[in-house]
Amino acid sequence: MTALAPTTAADTRHPSAPPRLTRWLLRLHRPALYVWAGLVIVLSAALLWLGGPLTDAAGAAWEQYNACGEAPTCVYDQPSIIRYKDVYSVTTFAVLIAPFLVAAWAGATLTSRELETGTAQLTWTQSVSPVRWLTVRLAAPAALVAAGTGLLVALHHLAWSAGEGRIRTAKSWSDFPTFYAGGIVTVALALLGLVVGVLVGLLWHRSLPALATSVAATAGAFTLVNLALPHLWPSVTRVTTRTQGAPSGGGLTVEQGILTSTGARLPDPYCGGDVFPDCRATYDGLDAVGYYHDYHPLSHYWPLQLTATALTLAIGALLVFAAFRVLRSRTGGAPRRGRTTAV
């Protein structure tokens, strides 16, 4: 009778534990993590400086200027006003480019680089499914992007609020850069840039084309959201007669023009009003009886921010679904087992 050979520990094969993907992801993209952290820290310090000492100095300079009255000569701290304006412009621009920086990085390295070099395919042989691999590459960076961008837009909004009523040259809430740099919609746009980069990387498998495509696609999405923004919440209409002139006032303009006697809306020729005979004849020929102005007042700030954010996140959710569909169509979504080959 043949005796059975004892089973040794060496003969027993145990599948290796799945690697800790989040830790590996952070180590793999450590340079980008350092750059992002440095950018957030430096820009946060600049925004705190803007909303604190710079605003105080510029506000005091405007008080000096206002106290001059009709005096022929006026001594005031003009450099502080100029410094505030310059720092505000630079920090606002820096916050606005955050979604594009995220899109460029995500498109160039987050998925395309690993697919291009074969690192992703090697990971899928280590009991890690492609779906889990992609989930980690979306979730971990999304948390960091949301935290960093959220901090920046909050500090920008506080810095802008600190100068309201104190600085005569301060931007209005409806100013395009101010509205986005200090609003939560920019956080959603940064997350959208991340998703766009991931999806483009899955499609291209090449870093440089994916980088360019991601930035262009994010710019297109930004433009789409901005075009839809004025129509995401019911606007307020102000009507005036021809003798009163065109309506004035601040806010985010949706549409404006002239009204005819039948209530029809026509574009305003902007010829100067009834004080000029030629202009009066032009308005008479158009049967104009007054003006209209559809706009959003300050009270619509948060409704517009929230609806624009919801639209942006909805687009991002669709792109996340598309990214998983693309991955599943190419890999089947299951971990690849078997002998590991060099890539």
mmCIF file of C-alpha atoms in Angstrom:
data_model
loop_
_atom_site.group_PDB
_atom_site.id
_atom_site.type_symbol
_atom_site.label_atom_id
_atom_site.label_comp_id
_atom_site.label_asym_id
_atom_site.label_seq_id
_atom_site.Cartn_x
_atom_site.Cartn_y
_atom_site.Cartn_z
ATOM 1 C CA MET A 1 0.000 0.000 0.000
ATOM 2 C CA THR A 2 1.391 3.319 -0.973
ATOM 3 C CA ALA A 3 1.718 5.885 1.798
ATOM 4 C CA LEU A 4 0.526 9.417 1.136
ATOM 5 C CA ALA A 5 3.264 11.997 1.160
ATOM 6 C CA PRO A 6 2.867 14.563 3.898
ATOM 7 C CA THR A 7 1.779 17.962 2.808
ATOM 8 C CA THR A 8 4.311 20.640 3.573
ATOM 9 C CA ALA A 9 3.722 24.312 4.130
ATOM 10 C CA ALA A 10 5.526 25.079 0.915
ATOM 11 C CA ASP A 11 3.031 23.012 -1.065
ATOM 12 C CA THR A 12 0.043 24.865 0.362
ATOM 13 C CA ARG A 13 -0.914 27.770 -1.884
ATOM 14 C CA HIS A 14 -2.758 30.645 -0.275
ATOM 15 C CA PRO A 15 -3.899 33.532 -2.407
ATOM 16 C CA SER A 16 -2.069 36.688 -1.530
ATOM 17 C CA ALA A 17 -4.027 39.373 0.269
ATOM 18 C CA PRO A 18 -5.270 42.171 -1.930
ATOM 19 C CA PRO A 19 -2.922 45.136 -1.789
ATOM 20 C CA ARG A 20 -4.017 48.225 0.078
ATOM 21 C CA LEU A 21 -5.010 50.218 -2.952
ATOM 22 C CA THR A 22 -5.531 53.562 -1.260
ATOM 23 C CA ARG A 23 -2.102 53.518 0.369
ATOM 24 C CA TRP A 24 -0.522 52.421 -2.890
ATOM 25 C CA LEU A 25 -2.363 55.141 -4.806
ATOM 26 C CA LEU A 26 -1.154 57.865 -2.447
ATOM 27 C CA ARG A 27 2.415 56.600 -2.636
ATOM 28 C CA LEU A 28 2.278 56.350 -6.416
ATOM 29 C CA HIS A 29 1.023 59.917 -6.781
ATOM 30 C CA ARG A 30 2.973 61.396 -3.881
ATOM 31 C CA PRO A 31 4.481 64.271 -5.945
ATOM 32 C CA ALA A 32 1.033 65.394 -7.102
ATOM 33 C CA LEU A 33 -0.245 65.144 -3.505
ATOM 34 C CA TYR A 34 2.584 67.378 -2.297
ATOM 35 C CA VAL A 35 1.947 69.914 -5.068
ATOM 36 C CA TRP A 36 -1.782 70.007 -4.304
ATOM 37 C CA ALA A 37 -1.194 70.397 -0.570
ATOM 38 C CA GLY A 38 1.362 73.154 -1.199
ATOM 39 C CA LEU A 39 -1.001 74.973 -3.549
ATOM 40 C CA VAL A 40 -3.858 74.837 -1.052
ATOM 41 C CA ILE A 41 -1.660 76.012 1.844
ATOM 42 C CA VAL A 42 -0.076 78.922 -0.069
ATOM 43 C CA LEU A 43 -3.348 80.059 -1.605
ATOM 44 C CA SER A 44 -5.157 79.768 1.740
ATOM 45 C CA ALA A 45 -2.512 81.978 3.356
ATOM 46 C CA ALA A 46 -2.880 84.524 0.550
ATOM 47 C CA LEU A 47 -6.660 84.579 0.941
ATOM 48 C CA LEU A 48 -6.372 85.051 4.712
ATOM 49 C CA TRP A 49 -3.980 87.932 4.056
ATOM 50 C CA LEU A 50 -6.414 89.364 1.515
ATOM 51 C CA GLY A 51 -9.438 89.178 3.794
ATOM 52 C CA GLY A 52 -7.565 90.491 6.817
ATOM 53 C CA PRO A 53 -4.662 92.987 6.681
ATOM 54 C CA LEU A 54 -5.084 93.896 3.002
ATOM 55 C CA THR A 55 -8.808 94.579 3.355
ATOM 56 C CA ASP A 56 -8.231 96.670 6.492
ATOM 57 C CA ALA A 57 -5.518 98.725 4.812
ATOM 58 C CA ALA A 58 -7.526 99.245 1.622
ATOM 59 C CA GLY A 59 -10.669 100.101 3.617
ATOM 60 C CA ALA A 60 -8.743 102.711 5.614
ATOM 61 C CA ALA A 61 -7.357 104.144 2.376
ATOM 62 C CA TRP A 62 -10.858 104.525 0.952
ATOM 63 C CA GLU A 63 -11.951 106.294 4.153
ATOM 64 C CA GLN A 64 -9.078 108.729 3.654
ATOM 65 C CA TYR A 65 -10.113 109.275 0.058
ATOM 66 C CA ASN A 66 -13.760 109.854 0.954
ATOM 67 C CA ALA A 67 -12.744 112.380 3.628
ATOM 68 C CA CYS A 68 -11.004 114.491 1.011
ATOM 69 C CA GLY A 69 -14.328 115.719 -0.373
ATOM 70 C CA GLU A 70 -13.831 118.447 -2.985
ATOM 71 C CA ALA A 71 -10.288 119.270 -1.919
ATOM 72 C CA PRO A 72 -8.008 119.925 -4.928
ATOM 73 C CA THR A 73 -5.311 117.715 -3.451
ATOM 74 C CA CYS A 74 -5.875 114.520 -1.529
ATOM 75 C CA VAL A 75 -3.405 112.386 0.345
ATOM 76 C CA TYR A 76 -4.436 108.784 0.833
ATOM 77 C CA ASP A 77 -2.847 105.337 0.824
ATOM 78 C CA GLN A 78 -3.271 104.526 -2.862
ATOM 79 C CA PRO A 79 -0.697 101.659 -2.851
ATOM 80 C CA SER A 80 -2.893 99.716 -0.389
ATOM 81 C CA ILE A 81 -5.872 99.974 -2.732
ATOM 82 C CA ILE A 82 -3.812 98.817 -5.701
ATOM 83 C CA ARG A 83 -2.257 95.991 -3.689
ATOM 84 C CA TYR A 84 -5.687 94.751 -2.618
ATOM 85 C CA LYS A 85 -6.895 94.792 -6.221
ATOM 86 C CA ASP A 86 -3.836 92.915 -7.514
ATOM 87 C CA VAL A 87 -3.918 90.210 -4.826
ATOM 88 C CA TYR A 88 -7.668 89.782 -5.283
ATOM 89 C CA SER A 89 -7.238 89.258 -9.037
ATOM 90 C CA VAL A 90 -4.384 86.764 -8.635
ATOM 91 C CA THR A 91 -6.042 84.687 -5.911
ATOM 92 C CA THR A 92 -9.362 84.642 -7.769
ATOM 93 C CA PHE A 93 -7.661 83.381 -10.924
ATOM 94 C CA ALA A 94 -5.772 80.757 -8.914
ATOM 95 C CA VAL A 95 -8.985 79.387 -7.408
ATOM 96 C CA LEU A 96 -10.680 79.283 -10.812
ATOM 97 C CA ILE A 97 -7.936 77.213 -12.451
ATOM 98 C CA ALA A 98 -8.144 74.507 -9.755
ATOM 99 C CA PRO A 99 -10.712 72.406 -11.721
ATOM 100 C CA PHE A 100 -8.470 72.515 -14.788
ATOM 101 C CA LEU A 101 -5.370 71.510 -12.819
ATOM 102 C CA VAL A 102 -7.284 68.562 -11.382
ATOM 103 C CA ALA A 103 -8.512 67.568 -14.855
ATOM 104 C CA ALA A 104 -5.004 67.801 -16.311
ATOM 105 C CA TRP A 105 -3.521 65.634 -13.565
ATOM 106 C CA ALA A 106 -6.327 63.079 -13.650
ATOM 107 C CA GLY A 107 -6.172 62.781 -17.419
ATOM 108 C CA ALA A 108 -2.387 62.577 -17.582
ATOM 109 C CA THR A 109 -1.598 60.199 -14.724
ATOM 110 C CA LEU A 110 -4.479 58.826 -12.688
ATOM 111 C CA THR A 111 -5.683 56.171 -15.151
ATOM 112 C CA SER A 112 -3.968 56.706 -18.494
ATOM 113 C CA ARG A 113 -0.422 56.365 -17.130
ATOM 114 C CA GLU A 114 -1.140 53.053 -15.395
ATOM 115 C CA LEU A 115 -2.929 51.676 -18.447
ATOM 116 C CA GLU A 116 -0.168 52.892 -20.738
ATOM 117 C CA THR A 117 2.631 51.281 -18.708
ATOM 118 C CA GLY A 118 0.697 48.117 -17.843
ATOM 119 C CA THR A 119 0.652 48.767 -14.089
ATOM 120 C CA ALA A 120 -3.138 48.551 -13.996
ATOM 121 C CA GLN A 121 -3.189 45.217 -15.811
ATOM 122 C CA LEU A 122 -0.612 43.866 -13.358
ATOM 123 C CA THR A 123 -2.731 45.047 -10.406
ATOM 124 C CA TRP A 124 -5.740 43.185 -11.793
ATOM 125 C CA THR A 125 -3.800 39.915 -11.528
ATOM 126 C CA GLN A 126 -3.359 40.387 -7.756
ATOM 127 C CA SER A 127 -6.953 39.538 -6.758
ATOM 128 C CA VAL A 128 -8.047 43.135 -7.396
ATOM 129 C CA SER A 129 -10.981 43.601 -9.709
ATOM 130 C CA PRO A 130 -10.915 46.436 -12.269
ATOM 131 C CA VAL A 131 -14.080 47.830 -10.667
ATOM 132 C CA ARG A 132 -12.408 48.103 -7.273
ATOM 133 C CA TRP A 133 -9.290 49.558 -8.881
ATOM 134 C CA LEU A 134 -11.335 52.315 -10.536
ATOM 135 C CA THR A 135 -13.434 52.952 -7.421
ATOM 136 C CA VAL A 136 -10.330 53.729 -5.371
ATOM 137 C CA ARG A 137 -9.000 56.018 -8.099
ATOM 138 C CA LEU A 138 -12.207 57.988 -7.975
ATOM 139 C CA ALA A 139 -12.969 58.020 -4.244
ATOM 140 C CA ALA A 140 -9.590 58.847 -2.687
ATOM 141 C CA PRO A 141 -8.697 61.766 -5.002
ATOM 142 C CA ALA A 142 -12.290 63.044 -4.841
ATOM 143 C CA ALA A 143 -12.035 63.401 -1.067
ATOM 144 C CA LEU A 144 -8.768 65.339 -1.328
ATOM 145 C CA VAL A 145 -10.006 67.523 -4.191
ATOM 146 C CA ALA A 146 -13.279 68.337 -2.429
ATOM 147 C CA ALA A 147 -11.524 69.198 0.841
ATOM 148 C CA GLY A 148 -8.879 71.401 -0.771
ATOM 149 C CA THR A 149 -11.192 73.208 -3.181
ATOM 150 C CA GLY A 150 -13.870 73.607 -0.520
ATOM 151 C CA LEU A 151 -11.393 75.328 1.778
ATOM 152 C CA LEU A 152 -10.252 77.686 -0.980
ATOM 153 C CA VAL A 153 -13.730 78.789 -2.067
ATOM 154 C CA ALA A 154 -14.780 79.292 1.567
ATOM 155 C CA LEU A 155 -11.775 81.525 2.249
ATOM 156 C CA HIS A 156 -12.326 83.416 -1.002
ATOM 157 C CA HIS A 157 -15.964 84.060 -0.102
ATOM 158 C CA LEU A 158 -14.943 85.309 3.351
ATOM 159 C CA ALA A 159 -12.269 87.567 1.848
ATOM 160 C CA TRP A 160 -14.776 89.057 -0.604
ATOM 161 C CA SER A 161 -17.361 89.540 2.141
ATOM 162 C CA ALA A 162 -14.815 91.363 4.308
ATOM 163 C CA GLY A 163 -14.415 94.087 1.667
ATOM 164 C CA GLU A 164 -18.126 94.534 0.976
ATOM 165 C CA GLY A 165 -19.195 98.091 1.770
ATOM 166 C CA ARG A 166 -15.635 99.115 2.673
ATOM 167 C CA ILE A 167 -13.895 99.086 -0.686
ATOM 168 C CA ARG A 168 -15.509 101.045 -3.489
ATOM 169 C CA THR A 169 -13.758 99.050 -6.230
ATOM 170 C CA ALA A 170 -14.747 95.673 -4.749
ATOM 171 C CA LYS A 171 -16.285 93.275 -7.247
ATOM 172 C CA SER A 172 -20.021 92.629 -7.281
ATOM 173 C CA TRP A 173 -21.338 89.196 -6.296
ATOM 174 C CA SER A 174 -22.516 88.751 -9.908
ATOM 175 C CA ASP A 175 -19.034 89.299 -11.334
ATOM 176 C CA PHE A 176 -18.176 86.092 -13.211
ATOM 177 C CA PRO A 177 -14.831 85.305 -11.501
ATOM 178 C CA THR A 178 -16.124 86.338 -8.065
ATOM 179 C CA PHE A 179 -19.290 84.268 -8.324
ATOM 180 C CA TYR A 180 -17.421 81.076 -9.184
ATOM 181 C CA ALA A 181 -14.261 81.520 -7.091
ATOM 182 C CA GLY A 182 -16.297 82.030 -3.921
ATOM 183 C CA GLY A 183 -19.042 79.492 -4.541
ATOM 184 C CA ILE A 184 -19.583 75.790 -3.994
ATOM 185 C CA VAL A 185 -20.162 75.258 -7.701
ATOM 186 C CA THR A 186 -16.377 75.414 -8.162
ATOM 187 C CA VAL A 187 -15.988 72.437 -5.814
ATOM 188 C CA ALA A 188 -18.400 70.508 -8.040
ATOM 189 C CA LEU A 189 -16.471 71.651 -11.129
ATOM 190 C CA ALA A 190 -13.217 70.368 -9.613
ATOM 191 C CA LEU A 191 -14.835 66.976 -8.976
ATOM 192 C CA LEU A 192 -16.171 67.039 -12.522
ATOM 193 C CA GLY A 193 -12.651 67.709 -13.794
ATOM 194 C CA LEU A 194 -11.451 64.661 -11.858
ATOM 195 C CA VAL A 195 -14.126 62.420 -13.371
ATOM 196 C CA VAL A 196 -13.489 63.797 -16.853
ATOM 197 C CA GLY A 197 -9.783 63.039 -16.508
ATOM 198 C CA VAL A 198 -10.448 59.495 -15.309
ATOM 199 C CA LEU A 199 -12.848 58.780 -18.163
ATOM 200 C CA VAL A 200 -10.582 60.278 -20.810
ATOM 201 C CA GLY A 201 -7.660 58.290 -19.435
ATOM 202 C CA LEU A 202 -9.657 55.071 -19.787
ATOM 203 C CA LEU A 203 -10.462 55.963 -23.383
ATOM 204 C CA TRP A 204 -7.055 57.201 -24.532
ATOM 205 C CA HIS A 205 -4.547 55.050 -22.587
ATOM 206 C CA ARG A 206 -1.979 57.768 -23.449
ATOM 207 C CA SER A 207 -0.935 60.542 -21.092
ATOM 208 C CA LEU A 208 -0.421 63.597 -23.284
ATOM 209 C CA PRO A 209 -3.564 63.249 -25.446
ATOM 210 C CA ALA A 210 -5.568 62.483 -22.303
ATOM 211 C CA LEU A 211 -4.227 65.602 -20.583
ATOM 212 C CA ALA A 212 -5.202 67.918 -23.449
ATOM 213 C CA THR A 213 -8.583 66.276 -23.931
ATOM 214 C CA SER A 214 -9.393 66.434 -20.209
ATOM 215 C CA VAL A 215 -8.671 70.151 -19.965
ATOM 216 C CA ALA A 216 -10.676 70.893 -23.118
ATOM 217 C CA ALA A 217 -13.628 68.778 -21.955
ATOM 218 C CA THR A 218 -13.621 70.437 -18.531
ATOM 219 C CA ALA A 219 -13.609 73.861 -20.183
ATOM 220 C CA GLY A 220 -16.574 72.778 -22.295
ATOM 221 C CA ALA A 221 -18.470 71.586 -19.230
ATOM 222 C CA PHE A 222 -17.662 74.851 -17.433
ATOM 223 C CA THR A 223 -19.041 76.802 -20.396
ATOM 224 C CA LEU A 224 -22.199 74.674 -20.461
ATOM 225 C CA VAL A 225 -22.854 75.249 -16.750
ATOM 226 C CA ASN A 226 -22.233 78.985 -17.096
ATOM 227 C CA LEU A 227 -24.649 79.276 -20.026
ATOM 228 C CA ALA A 228 -27.331 77.376 -18.139
ATOM 229 C CA LEU A 229 -26.747 79.201 -14.842
ATOM 230 C CA PRO A 230 -29.048 82.247 -15.382
ATOM 231 C CA HIS A 231 -31.922 79.950 -16.354
ATOM 232 C CA LEU A 232 -31.652 77.523 -13.425
ATOM 233 C CA TRP A 233 -33.751 79.723 -11.145
ATOM 234 C CA PRO A 234 -36.738 82.001 -11.917
ATOM 235 C CA SER A 235 -35.537 85.544 -12.554
ATOM 236 C CA VAL A 236 -37.026 88.874 -11.480
ATOM 237 C CA THR A 237 -38.382 91.240 -14.144
ATOM 238 C CA ARG A 238 -38.252 95.008 -13.882
ATOM 239 C CA VAL A 239 -40.239 97.149 -16.327
ATOM 240 C CA THR A 240 -39.927 100.910 -16.966
ATOM 241 C CA THR A 241 -41.495 103.336 -19.409
ATOM 242 C CA ARG A 242 -39.662 105.188 -22.167
ATOM 243 C CA THR A 243 -39.719 108.402 -20.151
ATOM 244 C CA GLN A 244 -38.139 106.632 -17.183
ATOM 245 C CA GLY A 245 -35.385 105.159 -19.314
ATOM 246 C CA ALA A 246 -33.819 101.728 -19.243
ATOM 247 C CA PRO A 247 -33.898 99.995 -15.824
ATOM 248 C CA SER A 248 -30.740 100.223 -13.801
ATOM 249 C CA GLY A 249 -29.471 98.246 -10.859
ATOM 250 C CA GLY A 250 -27.082 95.462 -10.000
ATOM 251 C CA GLY A 251 -27.536 91.755 -10.318
ATOM 252 C CA LEU A 252 -26.986 88.938 -12.751
ATOM 253 C CA THR A 253 -28.603 89.887 -16.045
ATOM 254 C CA VAL A 254 -30.608 87.224 -17.870
ATOM 255 C CA GLU A 255 -32.162 89.274 -20.667
ATOM 256 C CA GLN A 256 -33.032 92.906 -21.359
ATOM 257 C CA GLY A 257 -34.568 94.915 -24.191
ATOM 258 C CA ILE A 258 -37.610 96.986 -25.173
ATOM 259 C CA LEU A 259 -41.331 96.286 -24.877
ATOM 260 C CA THR A 260 -43.846 97.068 -27.625
ATOM 261 C CA SER A 261 -47.469 98.079 -27.178
ATOM 262 C CA THR A 262 -48.486 94.451 -27.756
ATOM 263 C CA GLY A 263 -46.156 93.193 -25.026
ATOM 264 C CA ALA A 264 -43.615 91.772 -27.471
ATOM 265 C CA ARG A 265 -39.948 91.817 -26.507
ATOM 266 C CA LEU A 266 -37.337 93.208 -28.900
ATOM 267 C CA PRO A 267 -33.592 93.850 -28.621
ATOM 268 C CA ASP A 268 -32.691 97.331 -27.429
ATOM 269 C CA PRO A 269 -30.968 99.382 -30.184
ATOM 270 C CA TYR A 270 -29.143 101.376 -27.477
ATOM 271 C CA CYS A 271 -29.283 104.604 -29.452
ATOM 272 C CA GLY A 272 -29.384 106.889 -26.421
ATOM 273 C CA GLY A 273 -32.997 107.416 -25.358
ATOM 274 C CA ASP A 274 -35.784 109.799 -26.289
ATOM 275 C CA VAL A 275 -33.667 112.892 -25.705
ATOM 276 C CA PHE A 276 -32.225 112.394 -29.191
ATOM 277 C CA PRO A 277 -34.661 112.957 -32.103
ATOM 278 C CA ASP A 278 -33.193 110.168 -34.248
ATOM 279 C CA CYS A 279 -33.385 107.721 -31.347
ATOM 280 C CA ARG A 280 -36.956 108.733 -30.556
ATOM 281 C CA ALA A 281 -37.902 108.055 -34.172
ATOM 282 C CA THR A 282 -36.230 104.644 -33.977
ATOM 283 C CA TYR A 283 -38.215 103.671 -30.897
ATOM 284 C CA ASP A 284 -41.426 104.983 -32.475
ATOM 285 C CA GLY A 285 -40.765 102.846 -35.537
ATOM 286 C CA LEU A 286 -40.350 99.785 -33.292
ATOM 287 C CA ASP A 287 -43.597 100.620 -31.455
ATOM 288 C CA ALA A 288 -41.613 100.670 -28.197
ATOM 289 C CA VAL A 289 -43.440 101.748 -25.052
ATOM 290 C CA GLY A 290 -40.900 100.769 -22.405
ATOM 291 C CA TYR A 291 -37.998 98.605 -21.302
ATOM 292 C CA TYR A 292 -37.670 95.290 -19.492
ATOM 293 C CA HIS A 293 -34.827 93.735 -17.533
ATOM 294 C CA ASP A 294 -34.791 90.109 -16.375
ATOM 295 C CA TYR A 295 -32.166 89.649 -13.682
ATOM 296 C CA HIS A 296 -31.197 87.831 -10.489
ATOM 297 C CA PRO A 297 -30.826 89.943 -7.333
ATOM 298 C CA LEU A 298 -28.448 89.173 -4.476
ATOM 299 C CA SER A 299 -31.127 87.047 -2.783
ATOM 300 C CA HIS A 300 -30.744 84.537 -5.633
ATOM 301 C CA TYR A 301 -27.061 83.938 -4.913
ATOM 302 C CA TRP A 302 -27.439 80.670 -3.002
ATOM 303 C CA PRO A 303 -30.291 79.275 -5.139
ATOM 304 C CA LEU A 304 -28.114 79.788 -8.208
ATOM 305 C CA GLN A 305 -25.094 78.256 -6.495
ATOM 306 C CA LEU A 306 -27.047 75.200 -5.352
ATOM 307 C CA THR A 307 -28.811 74.563 -8.661
ATOM 308 C CA ALA A 308 -25.585 75.004 -10.646
ATOM 309 C CA THR A 309 -23.833 72.624 -8.244
ATOM 310 C CA ALA A 310 -26.624 70.055 -8.644
ATOM 311 C CA LEU A 311 -26.356 70.303 -12.441
ATOM 312 C CA THR A 312 -22.581 69.873 -12.325
ATOM 313 C CA LEU A 313 -22.777 66.876 -9.993
ATOM 314 C CA ALA A 314 -25.451 65.298 -12.201
ATOM 315 C CA ILE A 315 -23.132 65.577 -15.207
ATOM 316 C CA GLY A 316 -20.332 64.107 -13.110
ATOM 317 C CA ALA A 317 -22.521 61.180 -12.022
ATOM 318 C CA LEU A 318 -23.303 60.376 -15.651
ATOM 319 C CA LEU A 319 -19.599 60.441 -16.480
ATOM 320 C CA VAL A 320 -18.809 58.143 -13.537
ATOM 321 C CA PHE A 321 -21.376 55.677 -14.871
ATOM 322 C CA ALA A 322 -19.808 55.986 -18.332
ATOM 323 C CA ALA A 323 -16.327 55.345 -16.890
ATOM 324 C CA PHE A 324 -17.416 52.079 -15.252
ATOM 325 C CA ARG A 325 -19.201 51.022 -18.436
ATOM 326 C CA VAL A 326 -16.045 51.649 -20.470
ATOM 327 C CA LEU A 327 -13.943 49.705 -17.982
ATOM 328 C CA ARG A 328 -16.385 46.799 -17.836
ATOM 329 C CA SER A 329 -16.644 46.601 -21.628
ATOM 330 C CA ARG A 330 -12.869 46.247 -21.899
ATOM 331 C CA THR A 331 -12.118 43.995 -18.931
ATOM 332 C CA GLY A 332 -15.347 42.277 -17.949
ATOM 333 C CA GLY A 333 -15.046 43.764 -14.440
ATOM 334 C CA ALA A 334 -13.600 40.614 -12.844
ATOM 335 C CA PRO A 335 -10.064 40.110 -11.484
ATOM 336 C CA ARG A 336 -7.763 38.331 -13.861
ATOM 337 C CA ARG A 337 -6.258 35.264 -12.264
ATOM 338 C CA GLY A 338 -3.469 33.223 -13.553
ATOM 339 C CA ARG A 339 0.211 33.464 -14.220
ATOM 340 C CA THR A 340 1.619 36.977 -14.066
ATOM 341 C CA THR A 341 3.534 37.967 -17.140
ATOM 342 C CA ALA A 342 5.945 40.823 -17.506
ATOM 343 C CA VAL A 343 4.450 43.956 -18.950
#
